[in-house]
Amino acid sequence: MGTKLTNEEIYEKYHEKVFSYIRNHVNQIEDAEDLCSDVFVKIYSKLDTFDESKASISTWIYAMTSNTVIDFYRTNHIHSEIPEDLAEDKSLIEDEVLNNESLELLAGALRSLPQELMDIVVLRYYKGLTLQEVATQMNLSYGVTKLRHKEALGRLKDLLEG
């Protein structure tokens, strides 16, 4: 085995990433804080079972974080389904659309979207809301919001490439 990290080093290195991931998947900040604490308790209690020949520590922590959020949804019966994007990283479309285009082109493309799609993109990226928060604010189901978000990003990508 390589050099083992101490609990403090693990916390310092991964706390912000773990919290950000959880915060993107739960509505209430209090729940996110509790879940983040739960993840680190699990990490510390299971650190002796970690086998770096099977996965990197970041992968192991990410899996534990994802499973903790999924358990939270199951235990609390929140929504009828667990969000499908729990195991996904940001989509390549998001990165390409939001990082590689000038703001002027993006603003023009945004204005050409139907109002609802434009609102979803603005709330998600300008206001920094999670898709769950966008759904709540727009009085839409999470599933519909997720589909329309994906549609909006696809349309933006087509507009910006065309």
PDB file of C-alpha atoms in Angstrom:
ATOM      1  CA  MET A   1       0.000   0.000   0.000  1.00  0.00           C
ATOM      2  CA  GLY A   2       1.049   3.579  -0.620  1.00  0.00           C
ATOM      3  CA  THR A   3       1.207   6.344   1.930  1.00  0.00           C
ATOM      4  CA  LYS A   4      -1.899   6.324   4.102  1.00  0.00           C
ATOM      5  CA  LEU A   5      -3.665   9.612   4.605  1.00  0.00           C
ATOM      6  CA  THR A   6      -4.708  10.606   8.110  1.00  0.00           C
ATOM      7  CA  ASN A   7      -8.348  11.369   8.899  1.00  0.00           C
ATOM      8  CA  GLU A   8      -7.477  15.067   9.017  1.00  0.00           C
ATOM      9  CA  GLU A   9      -5.757  14.975   5.606  1.00  0.00           C
ATOM     10  CA  ILE A  10      -8.718  13.134   4.089  1.00  0.00           C
ATOM     11  CA  TYR A  11     -11.114  15.692   5.533  1.00  0.00           C
ATOM     12  CA  GLU A  12      -9.067  18.644   4.303  1.00  0.00           C
ATOM     13  CA  LYS A  13      -8.620  17.181   0.826  1.00  0.00           C
ATOM     14  CA  TYR A  14     -12.158  15.891   0.215  1.00  0.00           C
ATOM     15  CA  HIS A  15     -14.597  17.807   2.430  1.00  0.00           C
ATOM     16  CA  GLU A  16     -15.359  20.578  -0.064  1.00  0.00           C
ATOM     17  CA  LYS A  17     -15.820  18.128  -2.959  1.00  0.00           C
ATOM     18  CA  VAL A  18     -18.028  15.807  -0.910  1.00  0.00           C
ATOM     19  CA  PHE A  19     -20.147  18.685   0.374  1.00  0.00           C
ATOM     20  CA  SER A  20     -20.524  20.217  -3.108  1.00  0.00           C
ATOM     21  CA  TYR A  21     -21.608  16.884  -4.566  1.00  0.00           C
ATOM     22  CA  ILE A  22     -24.174  16.346  -1.815  1.00  0.00           C
ATOM     23  CA  ARG A  23     -25.418  19.948  -2.004  1.00  0.00           C
ATOM     24  CA  ASN A  24     -26.092  19.489  -5.713  1.00  0.00           C
ATOM     25  CA  HIS A  25     -28.353  16.540  -4.937  1.00  0.00           C
ATOM     26  CA  VAL A  26     -30.372  17.569  -1.879  1.00  0.00           C
ATOM     27  CA  ASN A  27     -32.606  20.597  -1.396  1.00  0.00           C
ATOM     28  CA  GLN A  28     -31.961  21.515   2.220  1.00  0.00           C
ATOM     29  CA  ILE A  29     -28.530  22.758   3.263  1.00  0.00           C
ATOM     30  CA  GLU A  30     -29.070  21.227   6.711  1.00  0.00           C
ATOM     31  CA  ASP A  31     -29.562  17.812   5.090  1.00  0.00           C
ATOM     32  CA  ALA A  32     -26.422  18.341   3.008  1.00  0.00           C
ATOM     33  CA  GLU A  33     -24.406  19.191   6.123  1.00  0.00           C
ATOM     34  CA  ASP A  34     -25.740  16.138   7.965  1.00  0.00           C
ATOM     35  CA  LEU A  35     -25.068  13.835   5.025  1.00  0.00           C
ATOM     36  CA  CYS A  36     -21.550  15.218   4.619  1.00  0.00           C
ATOM     37  CA  SER A  37     -20.867  14.469   8.280  1.00  0.00           C
ATOM     38  CA  ASP A  38     -22.303  10.974   7.804  1.00  0.00           C
ATOM     39  CA  VAL A  39     -19.976  10.367   4.858  1.00  0.00           C
ATOM     40  CA  PHE A  40     -16.893  11.277   6.866  1.00  0.00           C
ATOM     41  CA  VAL A  41     -17.997   9.136   9.810  1.00  0.00           C
ATOM     42  CA  LYS A  42     -18.340   6.211   7.360  1.00  0.00           C
ATOM     43  CA  ILE A  43     -14.959   6.983   5.784  1.00  0.00           C
ATOM     44  CA  TYR A  44     -13.194   7.057   9.145  1.00  0.00           C
ATOM     45  CA  SER A  45     -14.926   3.917  10.402  1.00  0.00           C
ATOM     46  CA  LYS A  46     -14.161   1.950   7.220  1.00  0.00           C
ATOM     47  CA  LEU A  47     -10.742   3.348   6.356  1.00  0.00           C
ATOM     48  CA  ASP A  48      -9.042   0.144   7.488  1.00  0.00           C
ATOM     49  CA  THR A  49     -11.079  -1.782   4.864  1.00  0.00           C
ATOM     50  CA  PHE A  50     -10.000   0.504   2.006  1.00  0.00           C
ATOM     51  CA  ASP A  51      -7.934  -1.379  -0.576  1.00  0.00           C
ATOM     52  CA  GLU A  52      -6.074   0.896  -2.982  1.00  0.00           C
ATOM     53  CA  SER A  53      -5.432  -2.032  -5.326  1.00  0.00           C
ATOM     54  CA  LYS A  54      -9.177  -2.024  -6.088  1.00  0.00           C
ATOM     55  CA  ALA A  55      -9.786   1.744  -6.431  1.00  0.00           C
ATOM     56  CA  SER A  56      -8.254   5.115  -5.701  1.00  0.00           C
ATOM     57  CA  ILE A  57      -9.248   6.736  -2.440  1.00  0.00           C
ATOM     58  CA  SER A  58     -11.127   9.461  -4.326  1.00  0.00           C
ATOM     59  CA  THR A  59     -13.186   6.832  -6.171  1.00  0.00           C
ATOM     60  CA  TRP A  60     -13.878   5.055  -2.897  1.00  0.00           C
ATOM     61  CA  ILE A  61     -14.963   8.309  -1.224  1.00  0.00           C
ATOM     62  CA  TYR A  62     -17.089   9.272  -4.243  1.00  0.00           C
ATOM     63  CA  ALA A  63     -18.870   5.889  -4.175  1.00  0.00           C
ATOM     64  CA  MET A  64     -19.499   6.227  -0.439  1.00  0.00           C
ATOM     65  CA  THR A  65     -20.851   9.757  -0.944  1.00  0.00           C
ATOM     66  CA  SER A  66     -23.133   8.699  -3.793  1.00  0.00           C
ATOM     67  CA  ASN A  67     -24.444   5.727  -1.804  1.00  0.00           C
ATOM     68  CA  THR A  68     -25.111   7.969   1.202  1.00  0.00           C
ATOM     69  CA  VAL A  69     -27.226  10.331  -0.928  1.00  0.00           C
ATOM     70  CA  ILE A  70     -29.105   7.415  -2.500  1.00  0.00           C
ATOM     71  CA  ASP A  71     -29.773   5.991   0.980  1.00  0.00           C
ATOM     72  CA  PHE A  72     -31.061   9.413   2.059  1.00  0.00           C
ATOM     73  CA  TYR A  73     -33.590   9.388  -0.798  1.00  0.00           C
ATOM     74  CA  ARG A  74     -34.672   5.831  -0.065  1.00  0.00           C
ATOM     75  CA  THR A  75     -34.987   6.340   3.681  1.00  0.00           C
ATOM     76  CA  ASN A  76     -36.888   9.620   3.395  1.00  0.00           C
ATOM     77  CA  HIS A  77     -39.005   8.593   0.398  1.00  0.00           C
ATOM     78  CA  ILE A  78     -38.192  11.860  -1.298  1.00  0.00           C
ATOM     79  CA  HIS A  79     -39.682  12.028  -4.780  1.00  0.00           C
ATOM     80  CA  SER A  80     -40.858   8.838  -6.354  1.00  0.00           C
ATOM     81  CA  GLU A  81     -37.497   8.182  -7.926  1.00  0.00           C
ATOM     82  CA  ILE A  82     -33.861   8.673  -7.102  1.00  0.00           C
ATOM     83  CA  PRO A  83     -32.339  11.312  -9.386  1.00  0.00           C
ATOM     84  CA  GLU A  84     -30.638   9.633 -12.313  1.00  0.00           C
ATOM     85  CA  ASP A  85     -27.761  12.070 -12.293  1.00  0.00           C
ATOM     86  CA  LEU A  86     -26.477  10.934  -8.897  1.00  0.00           C
ATOM     87  CA  ALA A  87     -23.784   8.846 -10.530  1.00  0.00           C
ATOM     88  CA  GLU A  88     -23.057  11.270 -13.377  1.00  0.00           C
ATOM     89  CA  ASP A  89     -20.509  14.038 -13.475  1.00  0.00           C
ATOM     90  CA  LYS A  90     -21.314  17.292 -15.221  1.00  0.00           C
ATOM     91  CA  SER A  91     -22.203  16.538 -18.776  1.00  0.00           C
ATOM     92  CA  LEU A  92     -19.764  17.301 -21.546  1.00  0.00           C
ATOM     93  CA  ILE A  93     -22.460  19.446 -23.134  1.00  0.00           C
ATOM     94  CA  GLU A  94     -22.589  21.664 -20.041  1.00  0.00           C
ATOM     95  CA  ASP A  95     -18.832  22.125 -20.017  1.00  0.00           C
ATOM     96  CA  GLU A  96     -18.648  22.793 -23.741  1.00  0.00           C
ATOM     97  CA  VAL A  97     -21.593  25.174 -23.842  1.00  0.00           C
ATOM     98  CA  LEU A  98     -20.754  27.077 -20.695  1.00  0.00           C
ATOM     99  CA  ASN A  99     -16.974  27.219 -20.922  1.00  0.00           C
ATOM    100  CA  ASN A 100     -16.082  27.514 -24.605  1.00  0.00           C
ATOM    101  CA  GLU A 101     -18.448  30.170 -25.916  1.00  0.00           C
ATOM    102  CA  SER A 102     -18.351  33.912 -25.534  1.00  0.00           C
ATOM    103  CA  LEU A 103     -20.949  35.413 -23.267  1.00  0.00           C
ATOM    104  CA  GLU A 104     -22.401  37.474 -26.119  1.00  0.00           C
ATOM    105  CA  LEU A 105     -23.031  34.409 -28.279  1.00  0.00           C
ATOM    106  CA  LEU A 106     -24.440  32.570 -25.292  1.00  0.00           C
ATOM    107  CA  ALA A 107     -26.787  35.454 -24.420  1.00  0.00           C
ATOM    108  CA  GLY A 108     -28.081  35.543 -27.997  1.00  0.00           C
ATOM    109  CA  ALA A 109     -28.628  31.791 -28.019  1.00  0.00           C
ATOM    110  CA  LEU A 110     -30.378  31.952 -24.639  1.00  0.00           C
ATOM    111  CA  ARG A 111     -32.765  34.642 -25.895  1.00  0.00           C
ATOM    112  CA  SER A 112     -33.773  32.404 -28.801  1.00  0.00           C
ATOM    113  CA  LEU A 113     -34.915  29.602 -26.449  1.00  0.00           C
ATOM    114  CA  PRO A 114     -38.536  29.311 -25.320  1.00  0.00           C
ATOM    115  CA  GLN A 115     -39.015  31.239 -22.058  1.00  0.00           C
ATOM    116  CA  GLU A 116     -39.292  28.129 -19.870  1.00  0.00           C
ATOM    117  CA  LEU A 117     -36.035  26.625 -21.170  1.00  0.00           C
ATOM    118  CA  MET A 118     -34.262  29.960 -20.802  1.00  0.00           C
ATOM    119  CA  ASP A 119     -35.544  30.270 -17.216  1.00  0.00           C
ATOM    120  CA  ILE A 120     -34.232  26.803 -16.342  1.00  0.00           C
ATOM    121  CA  VAL A 121     -30.759  27.619 -17.676  1.00  0.00           C
ATOM    122  CA  VAL A 122     -30.679  31.018 -15.957  1.00  0.00           C
ATOM    123  CA  LEU A 123     -31.803  29.599 -12.600  1.00  0.00           C
ATOM    124  CA  ARG A 124     -29.390  26.671 -12.841  1.00  0.00           C
ATOM    125  CA  TYR A 125     -26.247  28.529 -13.889  1.00  0.00           C
ATOM    126  CA  TYR A 126     -26.733  32.218 -13.177  1.00  0.00           C
ATOM    127  CA  LYS A 127     -28.524  31.777  -9.851  1.00  0.00           C
ATOM    128  CA  GLY A 128     -26.577  28.583  -9.015  1.00  0.00           C
ATOM    129  CA  LEU A 129     -29.637  26.535  -8.041  1.00  0.00           C
ATOM    130  CA  THR A 130     -29.673  22.748  -8.142  1.00  0.00           C
ATOM    131  CA  LEU A 131     -32.099  21.151 -10.596  1.00  0.00           C
ATOM    132  CA  GLN A 132     -34.283  20.212  -7.624  1.00  0.00           C
ATOM    133  CA  GLU A 133     -34.400  23.848  -6.526  1.00  0.00           C
ATOM    134  CA  VAL A 134     -35.170  24.940 -10.103  1.00  0.00           C
ATOM    135  CA  ALA A 135     -38.031  22.421 -10.217  1.00  0.00           C
ATOM    136  CA  THR A 136     -39.468  23.735  -6.954  1.00  0.00           C
ATOM    137  CA  GLN A 137     -39.168  27.368  -8.002  1.00  0.00           C
ATOM    138  CA  MET A 138     -40.784  26.727 -11.392  1.00  0.00           C
ATOM    139  CA  ASN A 139     -43.497  24.430 -10.018  1.00  0.00           C
ATOM    140  CA  LEU A 140     -42.348  21.518 -12.172  1.00  0.00           C
ATOM    141  CA  SER A 141     -41.529  17.949 -11.252  1.00  0.00           C
ATOM    142  CA  TYR A 142     -37.860  17.100 -10.921  1.00  0.00           C
ATOM    143  CA  GLY A 143     -38.081  14.666 -13.862  1.00  0.00           C
ATOM    144  CA  VAL A 144     -39.629  17.260 -16.183  1.00  0.00           C
ATOM    145  CA  THR A 145     -37.077  19.869 -15.099  1.00  0.00           C
ATOM    146  CA  LYS A 146     -34.229  17.463 -15.773  1.00  0.00           C
ATOM    147  CA  LEU A 147     -35.538  16.646 -19.253  1.00  0.00           C
ATOM    148  CA  ARG A 148     -36.090  20.307 -20.139  1.00  0.00           C
ATOM    149  CA  HIS A 149     -32.642  21.204 -18.778  1.00  0.00           C
ATOM    150  CA  LYS A 150     -31.093  18.602 -21.049  1.00  0.00           C
ATOM    151  CA  GLU A 151     -33.191  19.871 -23.975  1.00  0.00           C
ATOM    152  CA  ALA A 152     -32.140  23.467 -23.292  1.00  0.00           C
ATOM    153  CA  LEU A 153     -28.448  22.539 -23.225  1.00  0.00           C
ATOM    154  CA  GLY A 154     -28.834  20.542 -26.436  1.00  0.00           C
ATOM    155  CA  ARG A 155     -30.550  23.459 -28.180  1.00  0.00           C
ATOM    156  CA  LEU A 156     -27.884  25.871 -26.939  1.00  0.00           C
ATOM    157  CA  LYS A 157     -25.160  23.593 -28.212  1.00  0.00           C
ATOM    158  CA  ASP A 158     -26.845  23.353 -31.636  1.00  0.00           C
ATOM    159  CA  LEU A 159     -27.340  27.138 -31.785  1.00  0.00           C
ATOM    160  CA  LEU A 160     -23.761  27.877 -30.777  1.00  0.00           C
ATOM    161  CA  GLU A 161     -22.295  25.355 -33.197  1.00  0.00           C
ATOM    162  CA  GLY A 162     -24.504  26.500 -36.070  1.00  0.00           C
TER     163      GLY A 162
END
